XYZ file of C-alpha atoms in Angstrom:
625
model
C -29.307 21.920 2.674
C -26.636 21.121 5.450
C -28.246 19.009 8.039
C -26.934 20.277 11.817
C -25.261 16.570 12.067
C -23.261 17.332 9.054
C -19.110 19.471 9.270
C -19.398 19.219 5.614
C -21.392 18.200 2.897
C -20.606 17.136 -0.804
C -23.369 17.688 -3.348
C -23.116 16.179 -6.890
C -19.366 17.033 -7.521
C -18.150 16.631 -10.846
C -14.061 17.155 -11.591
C -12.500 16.395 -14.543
C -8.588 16.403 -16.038
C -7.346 18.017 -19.493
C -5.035 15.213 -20.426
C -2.822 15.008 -23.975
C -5.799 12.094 -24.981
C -9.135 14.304 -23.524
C -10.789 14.726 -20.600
C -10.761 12.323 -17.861
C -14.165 12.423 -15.711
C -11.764 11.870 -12.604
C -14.908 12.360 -10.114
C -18.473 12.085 -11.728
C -21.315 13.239 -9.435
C -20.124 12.017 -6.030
C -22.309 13.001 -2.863
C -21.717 12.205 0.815
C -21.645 13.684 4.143
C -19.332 14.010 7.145
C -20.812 13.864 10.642
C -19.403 16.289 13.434
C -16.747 14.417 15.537
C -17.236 11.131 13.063
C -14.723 9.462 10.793
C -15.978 8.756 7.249
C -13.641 6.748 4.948
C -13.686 7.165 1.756
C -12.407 3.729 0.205
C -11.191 2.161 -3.068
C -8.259 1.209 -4.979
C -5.538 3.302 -6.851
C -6.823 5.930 -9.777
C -10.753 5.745 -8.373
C -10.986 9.170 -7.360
C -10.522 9.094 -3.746
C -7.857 11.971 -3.598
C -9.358 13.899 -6.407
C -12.257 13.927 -4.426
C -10.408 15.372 -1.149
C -8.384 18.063 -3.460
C -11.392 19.418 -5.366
C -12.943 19.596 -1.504
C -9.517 21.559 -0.718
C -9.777 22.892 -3.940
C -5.924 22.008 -4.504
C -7.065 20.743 -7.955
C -3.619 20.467 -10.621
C -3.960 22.995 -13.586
C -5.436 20.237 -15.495
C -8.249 20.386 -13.329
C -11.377 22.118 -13.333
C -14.653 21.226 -11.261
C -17.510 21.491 -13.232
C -20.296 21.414 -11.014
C -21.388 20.183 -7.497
C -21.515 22.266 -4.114
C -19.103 21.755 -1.123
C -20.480 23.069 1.712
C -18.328 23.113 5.096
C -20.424 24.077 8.561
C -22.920 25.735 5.660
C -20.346 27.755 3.349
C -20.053 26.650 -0.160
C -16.281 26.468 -0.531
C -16.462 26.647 -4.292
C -18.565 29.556 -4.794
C -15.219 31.690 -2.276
C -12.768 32.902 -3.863
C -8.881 31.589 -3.618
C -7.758 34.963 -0.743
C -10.554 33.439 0.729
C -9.974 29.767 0.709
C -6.694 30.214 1.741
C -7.742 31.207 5.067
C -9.969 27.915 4.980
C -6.995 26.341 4.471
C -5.008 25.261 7.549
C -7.365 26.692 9.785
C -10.676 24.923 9.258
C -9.516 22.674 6.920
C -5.695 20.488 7.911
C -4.923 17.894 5.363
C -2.144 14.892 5.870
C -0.976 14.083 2.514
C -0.051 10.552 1.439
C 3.904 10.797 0.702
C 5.159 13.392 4.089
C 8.789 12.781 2.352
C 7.696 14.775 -0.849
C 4.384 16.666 1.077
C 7.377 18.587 3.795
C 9.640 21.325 2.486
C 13.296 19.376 2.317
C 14.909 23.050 2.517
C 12.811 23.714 6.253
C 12.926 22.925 9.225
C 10.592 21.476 11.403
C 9.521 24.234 13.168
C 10.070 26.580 10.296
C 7.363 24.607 8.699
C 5.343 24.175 11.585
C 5.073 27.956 12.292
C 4.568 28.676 8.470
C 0.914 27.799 9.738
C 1.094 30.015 12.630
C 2.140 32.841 11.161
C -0.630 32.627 8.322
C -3.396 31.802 10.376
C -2.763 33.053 14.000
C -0.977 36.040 16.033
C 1.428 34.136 17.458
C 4.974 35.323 17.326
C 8.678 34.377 18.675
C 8.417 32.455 21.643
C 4.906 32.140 21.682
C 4.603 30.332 18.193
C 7.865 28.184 19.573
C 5.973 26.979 22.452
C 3.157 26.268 20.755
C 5.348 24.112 17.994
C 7.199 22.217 20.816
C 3.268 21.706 22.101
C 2.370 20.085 18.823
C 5.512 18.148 18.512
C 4.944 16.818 21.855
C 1.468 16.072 21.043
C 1.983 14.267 18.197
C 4.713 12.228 20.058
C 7.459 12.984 18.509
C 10.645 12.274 20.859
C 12.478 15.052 22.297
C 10.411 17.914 20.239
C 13.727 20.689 21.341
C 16.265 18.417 19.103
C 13.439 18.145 16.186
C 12.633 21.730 15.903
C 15.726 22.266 14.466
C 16.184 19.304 12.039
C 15.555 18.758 8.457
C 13.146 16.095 6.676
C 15.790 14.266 5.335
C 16.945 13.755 9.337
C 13.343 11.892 10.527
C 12.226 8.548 10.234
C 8.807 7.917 7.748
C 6.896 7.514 10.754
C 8.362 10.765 12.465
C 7.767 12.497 8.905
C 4.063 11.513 9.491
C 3.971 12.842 12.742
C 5.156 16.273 11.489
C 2.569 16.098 8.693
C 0.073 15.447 11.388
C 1.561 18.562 13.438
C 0.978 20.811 10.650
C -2.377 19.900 10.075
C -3.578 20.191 13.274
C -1.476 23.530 14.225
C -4.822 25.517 14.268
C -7.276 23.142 15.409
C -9.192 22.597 12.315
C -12.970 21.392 12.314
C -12.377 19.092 9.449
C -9.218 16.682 8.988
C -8.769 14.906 5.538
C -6.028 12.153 5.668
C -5.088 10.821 2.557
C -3.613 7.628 3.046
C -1.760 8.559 5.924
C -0.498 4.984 6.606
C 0.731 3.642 3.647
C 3.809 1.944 3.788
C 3.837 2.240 7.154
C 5.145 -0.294 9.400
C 2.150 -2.272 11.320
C 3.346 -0.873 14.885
C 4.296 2.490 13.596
C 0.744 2.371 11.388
C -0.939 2.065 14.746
C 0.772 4.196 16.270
C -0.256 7.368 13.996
C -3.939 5.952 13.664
C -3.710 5.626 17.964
C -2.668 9.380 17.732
C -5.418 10.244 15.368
C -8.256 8.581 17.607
C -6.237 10.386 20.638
C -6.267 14.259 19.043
C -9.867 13.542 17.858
C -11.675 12.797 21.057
C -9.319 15.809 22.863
C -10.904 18.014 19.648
C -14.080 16.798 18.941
C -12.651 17.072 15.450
C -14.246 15.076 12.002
C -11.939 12.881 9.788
C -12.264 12.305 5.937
C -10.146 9.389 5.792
C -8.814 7.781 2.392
C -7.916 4.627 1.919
C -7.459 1.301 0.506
C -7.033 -0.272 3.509
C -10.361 -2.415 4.779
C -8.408 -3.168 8.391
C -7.529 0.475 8.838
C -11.385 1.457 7.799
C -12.739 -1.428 9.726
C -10.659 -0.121 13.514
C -11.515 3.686 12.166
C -14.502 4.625 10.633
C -18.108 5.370 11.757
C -19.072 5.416 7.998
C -17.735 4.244 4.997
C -18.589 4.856 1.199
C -16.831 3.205 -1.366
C -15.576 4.474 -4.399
C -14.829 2.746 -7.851
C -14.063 4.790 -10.967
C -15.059 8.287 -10.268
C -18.581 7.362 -8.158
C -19.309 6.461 -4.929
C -20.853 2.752 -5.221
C -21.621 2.011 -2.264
C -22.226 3.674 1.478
C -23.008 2.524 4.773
C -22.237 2.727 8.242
C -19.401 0.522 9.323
C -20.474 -2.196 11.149
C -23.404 -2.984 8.400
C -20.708 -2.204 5.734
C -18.458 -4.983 7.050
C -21.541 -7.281 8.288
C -23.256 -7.324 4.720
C -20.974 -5.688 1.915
C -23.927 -5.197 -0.799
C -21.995 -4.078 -3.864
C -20.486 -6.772 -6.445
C -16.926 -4.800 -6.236
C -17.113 -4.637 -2.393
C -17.792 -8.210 -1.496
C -15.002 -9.022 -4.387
C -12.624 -6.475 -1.988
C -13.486 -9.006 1.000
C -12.543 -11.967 -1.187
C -9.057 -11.006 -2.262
C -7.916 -10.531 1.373
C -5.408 -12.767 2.318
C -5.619 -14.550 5.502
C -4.655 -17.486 7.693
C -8.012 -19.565 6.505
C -7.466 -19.057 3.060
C -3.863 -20.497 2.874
C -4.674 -23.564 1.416
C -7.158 -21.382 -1.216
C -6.798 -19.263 -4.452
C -7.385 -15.802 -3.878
C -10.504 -14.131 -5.325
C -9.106 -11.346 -8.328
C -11.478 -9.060 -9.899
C -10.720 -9.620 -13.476
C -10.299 -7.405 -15.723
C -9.398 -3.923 -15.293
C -10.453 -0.668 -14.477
C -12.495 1.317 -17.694
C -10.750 4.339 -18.874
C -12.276 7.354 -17.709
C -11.540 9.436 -20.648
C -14.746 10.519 -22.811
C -18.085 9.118 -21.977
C -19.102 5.516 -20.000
C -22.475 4.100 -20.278
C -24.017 1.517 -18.095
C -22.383 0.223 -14.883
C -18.726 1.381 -14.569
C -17.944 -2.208 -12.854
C -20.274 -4.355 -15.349
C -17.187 -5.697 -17.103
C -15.264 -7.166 -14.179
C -19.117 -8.323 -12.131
C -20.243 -11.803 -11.601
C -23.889 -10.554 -12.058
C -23.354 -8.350 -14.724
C -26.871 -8.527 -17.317
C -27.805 -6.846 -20.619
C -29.110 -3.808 -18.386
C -25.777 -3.058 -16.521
C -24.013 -2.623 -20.114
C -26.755 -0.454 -21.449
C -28.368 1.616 -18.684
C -26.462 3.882 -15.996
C -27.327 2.188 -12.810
C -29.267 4.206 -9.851
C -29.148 4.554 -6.160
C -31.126 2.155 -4.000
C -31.289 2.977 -0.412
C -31.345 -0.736 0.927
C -32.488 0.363 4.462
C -30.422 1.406 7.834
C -28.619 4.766 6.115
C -27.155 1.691 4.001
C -26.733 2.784 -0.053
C -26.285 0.984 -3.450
C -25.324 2.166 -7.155
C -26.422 -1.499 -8.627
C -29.407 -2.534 -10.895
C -29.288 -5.694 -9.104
C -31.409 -3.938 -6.484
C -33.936 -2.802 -8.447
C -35.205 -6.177 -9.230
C -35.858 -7.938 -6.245
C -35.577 -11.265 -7.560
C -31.830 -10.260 -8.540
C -31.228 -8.454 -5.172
C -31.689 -11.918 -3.307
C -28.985 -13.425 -4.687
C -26.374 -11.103 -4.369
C -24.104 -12.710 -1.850
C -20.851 -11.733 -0.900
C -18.969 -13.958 -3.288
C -15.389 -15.543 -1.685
C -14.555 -17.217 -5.012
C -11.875 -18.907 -4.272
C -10.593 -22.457 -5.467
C -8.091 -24.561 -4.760
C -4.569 -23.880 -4.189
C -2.164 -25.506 -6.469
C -0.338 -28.512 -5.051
C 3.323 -28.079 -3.886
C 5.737 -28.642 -5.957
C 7.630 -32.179 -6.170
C 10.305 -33.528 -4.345
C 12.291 -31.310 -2.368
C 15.692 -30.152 -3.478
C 18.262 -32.659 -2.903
C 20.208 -31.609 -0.011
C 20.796 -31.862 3.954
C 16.521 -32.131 4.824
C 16.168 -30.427 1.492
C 17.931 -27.242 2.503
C 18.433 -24.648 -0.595
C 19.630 -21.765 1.459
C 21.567 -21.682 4.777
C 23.110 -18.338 6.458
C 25.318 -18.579 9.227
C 25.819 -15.721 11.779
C 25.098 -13.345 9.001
C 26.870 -10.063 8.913
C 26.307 -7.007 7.305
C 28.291 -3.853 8.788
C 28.261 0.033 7.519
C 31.576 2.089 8.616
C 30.884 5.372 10.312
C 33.390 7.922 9.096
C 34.410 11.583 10.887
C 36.811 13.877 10.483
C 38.638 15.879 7.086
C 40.483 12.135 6.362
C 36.827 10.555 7.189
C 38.542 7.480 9.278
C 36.062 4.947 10.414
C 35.302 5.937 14.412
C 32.700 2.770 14.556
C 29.955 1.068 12.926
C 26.502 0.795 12.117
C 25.415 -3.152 12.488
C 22.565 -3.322 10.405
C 22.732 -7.479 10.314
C 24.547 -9.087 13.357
C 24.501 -12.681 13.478
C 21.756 -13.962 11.270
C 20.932 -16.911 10.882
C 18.339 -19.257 8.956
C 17.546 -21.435 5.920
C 15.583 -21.895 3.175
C 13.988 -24.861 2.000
C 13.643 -25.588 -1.591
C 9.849 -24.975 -3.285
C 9.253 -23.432 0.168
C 8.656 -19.890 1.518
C 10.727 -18.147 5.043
C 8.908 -14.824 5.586
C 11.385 -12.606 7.320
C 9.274 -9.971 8.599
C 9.917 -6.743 10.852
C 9.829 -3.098 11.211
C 11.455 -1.122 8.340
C 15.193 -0.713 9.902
C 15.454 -4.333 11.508
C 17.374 -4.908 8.474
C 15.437 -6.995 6.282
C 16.300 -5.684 3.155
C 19.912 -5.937 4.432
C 19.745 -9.752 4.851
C 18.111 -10.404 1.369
C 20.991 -8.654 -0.131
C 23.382 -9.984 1.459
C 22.121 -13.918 0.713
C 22.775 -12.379 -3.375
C 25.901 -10.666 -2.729
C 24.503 -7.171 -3.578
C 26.377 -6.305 -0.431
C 29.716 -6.812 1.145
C 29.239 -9.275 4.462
C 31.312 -8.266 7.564
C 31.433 -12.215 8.284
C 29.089 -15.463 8.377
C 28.505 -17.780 5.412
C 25.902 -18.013 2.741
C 25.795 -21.749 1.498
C 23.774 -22.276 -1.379
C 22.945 -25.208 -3.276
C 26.210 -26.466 -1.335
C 28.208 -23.167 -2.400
C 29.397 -20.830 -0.038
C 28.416 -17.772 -2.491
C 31.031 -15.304 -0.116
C 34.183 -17.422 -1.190
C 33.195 -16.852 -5.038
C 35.049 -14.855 -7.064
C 33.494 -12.292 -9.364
C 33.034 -14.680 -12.653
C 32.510 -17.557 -10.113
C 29.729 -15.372 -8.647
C 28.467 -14.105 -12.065
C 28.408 -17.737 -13.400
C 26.014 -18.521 -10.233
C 23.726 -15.373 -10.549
C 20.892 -17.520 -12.864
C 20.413 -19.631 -9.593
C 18.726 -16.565 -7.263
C 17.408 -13.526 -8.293
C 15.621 -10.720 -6.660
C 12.971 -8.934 -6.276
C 12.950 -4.819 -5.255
C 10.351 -2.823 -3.647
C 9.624 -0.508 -5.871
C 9.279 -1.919 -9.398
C 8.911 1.852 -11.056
C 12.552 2.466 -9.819
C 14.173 -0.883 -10.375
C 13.082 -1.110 -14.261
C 15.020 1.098 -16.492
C 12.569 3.324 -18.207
C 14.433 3.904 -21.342
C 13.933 0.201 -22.150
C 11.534 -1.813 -23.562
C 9.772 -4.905 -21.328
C 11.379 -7.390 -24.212
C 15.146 -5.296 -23.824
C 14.166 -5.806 -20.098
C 13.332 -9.538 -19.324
C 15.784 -10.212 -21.841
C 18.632 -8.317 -20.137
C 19.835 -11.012 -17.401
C 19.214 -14.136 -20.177
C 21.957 -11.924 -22.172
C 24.165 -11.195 -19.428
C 24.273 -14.846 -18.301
C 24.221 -16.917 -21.287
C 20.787 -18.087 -20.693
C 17.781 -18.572 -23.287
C 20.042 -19.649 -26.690
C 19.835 -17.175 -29.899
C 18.187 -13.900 -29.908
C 14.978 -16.294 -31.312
C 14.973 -18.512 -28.735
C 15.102 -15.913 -26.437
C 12.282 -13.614 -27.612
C 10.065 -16.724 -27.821
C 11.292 -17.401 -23.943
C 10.142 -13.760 -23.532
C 6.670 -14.283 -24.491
C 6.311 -17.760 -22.413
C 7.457 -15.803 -19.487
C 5.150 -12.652 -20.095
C 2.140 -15.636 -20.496
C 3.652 -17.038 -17.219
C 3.173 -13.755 -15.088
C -0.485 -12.579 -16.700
C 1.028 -10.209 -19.482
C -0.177 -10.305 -23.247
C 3.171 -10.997 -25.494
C 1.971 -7.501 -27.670
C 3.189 -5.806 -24.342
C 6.842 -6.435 -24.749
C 7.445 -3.560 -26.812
C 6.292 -1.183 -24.099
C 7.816 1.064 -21.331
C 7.362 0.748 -17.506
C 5.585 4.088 -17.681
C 2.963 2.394 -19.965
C 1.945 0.157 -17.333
C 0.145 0.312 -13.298
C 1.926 -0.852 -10.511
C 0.294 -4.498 -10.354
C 2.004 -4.438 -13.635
C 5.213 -3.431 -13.661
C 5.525 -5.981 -10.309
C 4.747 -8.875 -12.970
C 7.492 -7.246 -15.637
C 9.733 -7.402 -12.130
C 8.727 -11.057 -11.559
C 9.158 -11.678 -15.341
C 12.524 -10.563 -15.328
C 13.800 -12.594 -12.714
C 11.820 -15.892 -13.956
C 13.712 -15.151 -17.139
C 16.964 -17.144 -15.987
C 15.260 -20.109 -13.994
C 16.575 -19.794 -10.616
C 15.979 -21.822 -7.729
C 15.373 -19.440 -5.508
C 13.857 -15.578 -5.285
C 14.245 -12.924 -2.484
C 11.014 -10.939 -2.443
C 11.551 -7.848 -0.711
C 8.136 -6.500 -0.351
C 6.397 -7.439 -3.516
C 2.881 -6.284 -2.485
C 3.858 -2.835 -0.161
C 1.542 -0.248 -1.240
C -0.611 -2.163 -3.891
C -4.180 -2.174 -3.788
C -5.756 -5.489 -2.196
C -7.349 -6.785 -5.795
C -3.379 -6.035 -7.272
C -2.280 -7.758 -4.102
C -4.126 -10.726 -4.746
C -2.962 -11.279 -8.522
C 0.346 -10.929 -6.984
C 0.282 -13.687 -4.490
C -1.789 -15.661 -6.612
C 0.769 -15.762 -9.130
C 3.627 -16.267 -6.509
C 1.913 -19.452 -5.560
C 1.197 -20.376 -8.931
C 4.916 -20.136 -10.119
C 6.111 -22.123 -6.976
C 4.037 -24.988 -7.783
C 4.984 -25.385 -11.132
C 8.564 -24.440 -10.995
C 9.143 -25.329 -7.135
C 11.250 -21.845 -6.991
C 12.375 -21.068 -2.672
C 11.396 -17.508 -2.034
C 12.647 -15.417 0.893
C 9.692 -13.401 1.737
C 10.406 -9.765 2.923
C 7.884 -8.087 4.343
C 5.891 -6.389 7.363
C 2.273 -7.291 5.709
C 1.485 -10.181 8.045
C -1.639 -10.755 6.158
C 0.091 -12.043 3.628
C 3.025 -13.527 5.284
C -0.156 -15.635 7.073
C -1.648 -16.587 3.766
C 1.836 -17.284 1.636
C 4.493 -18.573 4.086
C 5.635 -22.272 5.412
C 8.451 -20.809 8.097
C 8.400 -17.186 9.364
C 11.376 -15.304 11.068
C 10.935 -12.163 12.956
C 13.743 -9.816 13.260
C 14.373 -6.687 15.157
C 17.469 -4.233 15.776
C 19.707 -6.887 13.484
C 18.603 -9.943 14.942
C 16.669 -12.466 14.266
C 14.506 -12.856 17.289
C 11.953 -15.426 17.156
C 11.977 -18.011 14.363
C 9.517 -21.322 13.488
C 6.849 -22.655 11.453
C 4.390 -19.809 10.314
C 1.426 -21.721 12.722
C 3.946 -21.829 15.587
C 5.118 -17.963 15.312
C 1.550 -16.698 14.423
C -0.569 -18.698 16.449
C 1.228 -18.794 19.626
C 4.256 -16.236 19.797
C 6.749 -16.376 22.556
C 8.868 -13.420 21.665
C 7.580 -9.488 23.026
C 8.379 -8.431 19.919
C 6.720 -10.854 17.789
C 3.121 -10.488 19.872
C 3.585 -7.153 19.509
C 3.942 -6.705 16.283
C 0.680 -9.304 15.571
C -1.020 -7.210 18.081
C -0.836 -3.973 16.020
C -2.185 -5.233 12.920
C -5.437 -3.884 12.113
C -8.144 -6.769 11.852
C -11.487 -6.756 9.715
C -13.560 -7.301 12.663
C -17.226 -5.590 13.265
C -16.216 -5.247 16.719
C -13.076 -3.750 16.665
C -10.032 -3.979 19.569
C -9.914 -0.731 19.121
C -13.750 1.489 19.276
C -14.177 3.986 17.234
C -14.387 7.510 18.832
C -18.115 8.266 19.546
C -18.875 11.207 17.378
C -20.083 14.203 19.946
């Protein structure tokens, strides 16, 4: 039964997947309930279920899918007992969904408005200039700048942020009663991240609308959410209201969660990792799901499927711990951590130790017109940088995504053409090099790309691929020597050597990051640009990651340029921080000086936006009416 508090309820869903090796139990039983005008996030890490859950609810399930039991009943109506002429009329208007990726979720072949009044026209009368007002309405609600310009424009012709504004537009076209956002920050900047969440809060108080949020992301939950539940391989672990959830996290994998969070306190700490990984959901599981990767784990948690124990104050467990008291007591959110490894030795011999210096930095694009396309101007996406880089030491250069970050870090390793300044390394000016000069210097820095799934070649093997650059630059000896330097390195980064003769497509994310890492430890350089290692990994995946970063340093005092926009982790992993914004570098110091007391607009405003774990937020959470 549907309570009169409840926009929708979910009874006891069960979905699975038809996959080549059997049937993956992608969502096994999972209850919970929505509150009118409340958010409930729906949390865990990558592959738990989270957006399985919020298609089945859509009932957008792949043709693999099939949902096998359960009810989902929205203001009363069992969506799964309708059939699909009549869901799609649930769709869009009662039910708007963001999707996590707007630049594959929007139509590349639409416009803006095309796409906006697809809605319209499926789901209201509005025609012509009616439907175009009440497009330019949404744009303008959604705050996307001049909405007469972006009716007209393609994807391809918007920012990420202005993508998921149009995602948000479309969603909200017909004033559903129910929003599900998957992930709708993800890669976000922080200021454009709280930007969309601001708008979110903003269009739910004006429509007294409810949010299924999903993410991965405790800040975002902790400034969101009324209620949270927490997922972990297919079941819902753990639920509570927020401020109890973040006051008292009961379940072993939730407190671990807390303890892999970087922060400023923990700098001089090992992060907590859950060891371990994640049990295949294929075919049957018996006993606890976590009972592997737990502290507490006993006899009973490998043998018995644990049950729900309502721990008081609405607040819920899936743990045998809480069936015997005596266990219960001790459960204790556990912040594992130990010591961080000592820095590495003496500092590079140089001018105070100085690996890296960039002078007045400068990275131009040519804008060409015209049927003989002659350059009419230019784009300066790096003007006058400079900075320097410390051996054994970490510079974070952090900013919003078009400051050019990524810009800089490829133009310290010559992956770009410089438009003028100097990069001096190890006493080298690398621009004055020649090709073989360059190629002969290569071993010494390496780098690090965003997206390891794109920067490994997937018709090689992880041996064919660490080995590549030893090959290329005469590094490792004989193809022995090498393999054997293979599996040290593999050791090195928290891979088994029987993994070598797998592809990237074999492996998660976390992983092919550490095949990424192994590839550029491979030829011993001095120093590594980073360009945003962690985006988009789950916090326990995060943790390895910086973990291991730290680790490596230590032992091998390797300089890393640190690009990113996390400033969780540039708070927990960096010595010297520099901000930069439109090009420039605009604020640049020690990481306690720029964190703890910034001078620059920018720089407070950017520290400002960053969602904090905090049981009283900056930000309330809309009152649920």
């Amino acid at each position: 039964m549907t309570t009169k508090s409840s926009i929708l309820e979910v009874q006891n869903l069960r979905t699975w997947l038809s996959v080549g090796e059997g049937l993956v139990r992608a969502v096994n039983g999972v209850s919970f309930a929505v509150g009118r005008g409340e958010t409930f996030a729906l949390l865990g890490e990558s592959g738990c279920g989270k957006s399985m859950t919020a298609l089945s609810i859509a009932r957008l399930l792949p043709d693999a899918g099939k949902i096998l039991s359960g009810t989902v009943r929205l203001d009363g109506q069992d969506l799964l007992q309708l059939p699909e002429s009549a869901m799609r009329e649930v769709r869009g208007a009662r039910i708007g969904m963001i999707f996590q990726e707007p630049g594959t979720s929007l139509n590349p072949v639409m416009t803006v408005g095309a796409q906006i009044g697809e809605v319209l026209l499926q789901h209201t009368t509005l025609r012509g200039s009616a439907a175009e007002a009440r497009i330019l309405e949404l744009l303008d609600a959604v705050g996307l700048p001049d909405p007469k310009s972006r009716l007209r424009e393609f994807p391809f012709q918007l920012s990420g942020g202005m993508k998921q504004r149009v995602m948000i537009a479309i969603a909200l076209a017909c004033e559903p009663r129910l929003l599900i956002a998957d992930e709708p920050t993800t890669a976000l900047d922080v200021t454009i991240q709280s930007q969309v969440l601001d708008l979110l809060r903003d269009l739910q108080r004006k429509m007294g609308m409810s949010i299924l949020l999903i993410t991965h992301d405790l800040g975002v939950v902790s400034e969101m959410a009324h209620h949270v539940a927490v997922m972990y391989a297919g079941e819902i672990v753990e639920s509570a209201r927020r401020d109890d959830f973040f006051r008292n996290p009961a379940h072993p994998y939730s407190q671990k969660l807390f303890a892999s969070m970087p922060n400023r306190q923990l700098r001089d700490r090992t992060l907590a990792v859950i060891s371990g990984r994640v049990p295949s959901l294929i075919g049957e599981i018996h006993g606890c799901r976590f009972a592997e990767r737990c502290d507490f784990a006993s006899p009973l948690c490998r043998e018995a499927d644990p049950s729900w124990f309502d721990i008081g104050n609405d607040h819920g467990v899936r743990c045998h711990l809480y069936g015997d008291k005596s266990w219960a007591k001790d459960v204790t959110q556990t912040r594992t951590t130990v010591a961080a490894p000592a820095a590495c030795g003496p500092l590079h011999p140089g001018t105070d130790g100085e690996l890296l210096t960039v002078d007045d930095l400068k990275v131009y694009f040519p804008v060409r017109k015209g049927i003989l396309k002659r350059v009419v101007g230019h784009v300066k996406a790096v003007d006058g940088v400079s900075l320097k880089v410390r051996a054994g030491r970490t510079l974070a250069l952090v900013g919003e995504s078009g400051s050019g970050k990524t810009t800089v870090g490829k133009g310290i390793v010559q992956l770009l053409p410089l438009s003028g300044g100097r990069v001096n390394f190890d006493g080298t000016d690398l621009a004055s090099l020649s090709a073989s000069e360059l190629r002969g210097r290569r071993r010494d820095f390496q780098i690090i790309f965003q997206d390891p799934y794109s920067s490994l070649n997937p018709r090689m093997r992880v041996l064919d691929i660490v080995e590549e650059g030893m090959i290329a630059l005469g590094v490792g000896g004989d193809r022995r020597t090498r393999a054997a330097r293979v599996d040290e390195i593999l050791g090195q980064v928290g891979l088994g050597a029987e993994m070598k003769y797998r592809y990237p497509h074999e492996f998660s994310g976390g992983q092919r990051q550490r095949i990424a890492i192994a590839r550029a430890l491979a030829v011993e350089p001095k120093l590594i640009v980073c360009d945003e290692p962690t985006s988009a990994l789950d916090v326990s995946v995060q943790a390895q990651i910086l973990n291991l970063l730290r680790d490596l340093q230590s032992r091998l005092c390797i300089a890393y340029l640190f690009i990113t926009h996390n400033m969780s982790v540039v708070e927990y992993l960096a010595d010297e921080v520099a901000v930069m914004y439109l090009g420039k570098i605009v604020e640049q110091g020690s990481a306690d000086e720029v964190l703890g007391n910034p001078r620059h607009a920018y720089t407070r405003a950017l520290l400002a936006a960053v969602p904090r774990i905090n049981v009283v937020n900056k930000r309330e959470a809309v009152a649920p009416g």
